[in-house]
DNA sequence: CAGTATCCCAAGCGATACTG
DNA sequence: CAGTATCGCTTGGGATACTG
């Protein structure tokens, strides 16, 4: 079966893109990953309008990617912050993939703002393709297999 | 230095998002990866309008992610196809990250359309965080380091 | 601080028609 | 086959004002 014949209504890329496929969401997630978690801080750092930020945060909470948490720090009054859920943490790989590509091809190497490291050793970390036995392969060795049963389930 | 103080005009995620951060581009790239490379095939398989497809393909060619190639198969007249460049191949990791997230959290497991495998052994392949020495770490060991020099370069 | 509400313009998009 | 051109509709988004 050819990919061109597959019914893509249940495609993972399409599903993920329906949430993350937006100019603002990746920037919001990036900032949350990096510790910017309050509405106003996101607002000024990202440079987005209140309406859009409100809308996108709502969407992310609705999809279980962020959790809106009310907290009270010493002496001051309560505040809200947006925390990554476990599901949200899984989007880290998407972020990293975007960052890798951006710094590899679009931003001057000497302007690279951030490095990803292994916290225990400080070594640089990149994204890679990992087999089940833990070994790493190159992108040119990657193939794909269509799951015939699922792919034809909703065909006419 | 806090991330909230970093000037993100040269951020890799932002740069990558300015190209890929769109509802159509990931679907186009997915199809091209999987062998759908002609205008009309993309049109019908993705279900996008001619204007949008034309615009996005142009953008991808302009950014050196796809190459428009004219070819002639036996006996028939010439055609065009869009091929991934080397740069485009690097976006494979973004695609895979999106697919992983989508199939993990958004699409029923029994509806998974496609598996990614190592072509030489047929083993399933997933995305992982790889240190420079080739070993793999978990997402919970990931840290980030701000590059102070670059981050403050364009600050006032 | 953390938003919601409104207004109004600009961009995106599907449908359709047309060209080499 | 591989697009470009045009047309209206719908959505997105900045600016601003307002609320608990």
Coordinates of C-alpha atoms in Angstrom, one line a residue, chain A residues 1-8 10 144-156, chain B residues 103 109-115:
Chain A
X1 CA 0.0 0.0 0.0
X2 CA 1.2 3.5 -0.9
X3 CA 1.1 6.4 1.5
X4 CA -0.9 8.3 -1.1
X5 CA -3.7 5.8 -0.6
X6 CA -3.8 6.1 3.1
X7 CA -6.7 7.8 4.8
X8 CA -5.0 10.3 7.1
X10 CA -6.1 9.5 12.2
X144 CA 8.7 3.7 7.5
X145 CA 6.1 0.9 7.5
X146 CA 2.5 1.5 6.9
X147 CA 0.1 -0.3 9.2
X148 CA -2.2 -1.8 6.7
X149 CA -5.0 -2.7 9.0
X150 CA -5.4 0.8 10.5
X151 CA -4.7 2.5 7.3
X152 CA -7.5 0.8 5.4
X153 CA -10.0 0.7 8.3
X154 CA -11.9 3.8 7.2
X155 CA -11.5 3.5 3.5
X156 CA -14.5 2.9 1.2
Chain B
X103 CA 0.4 8.7 18.4
X109 CA -2.9 3.2 19.5
X110 CA -4.8 0.7 17.3
X111 CA -5.2 3.4 14.7
X112 CA -1.5 4.1 14.3
X113 CA -0.9 4.4 10.6
X114 CA 2.8 4.1 10.4
X115 CA 5.8 2.8 12.3

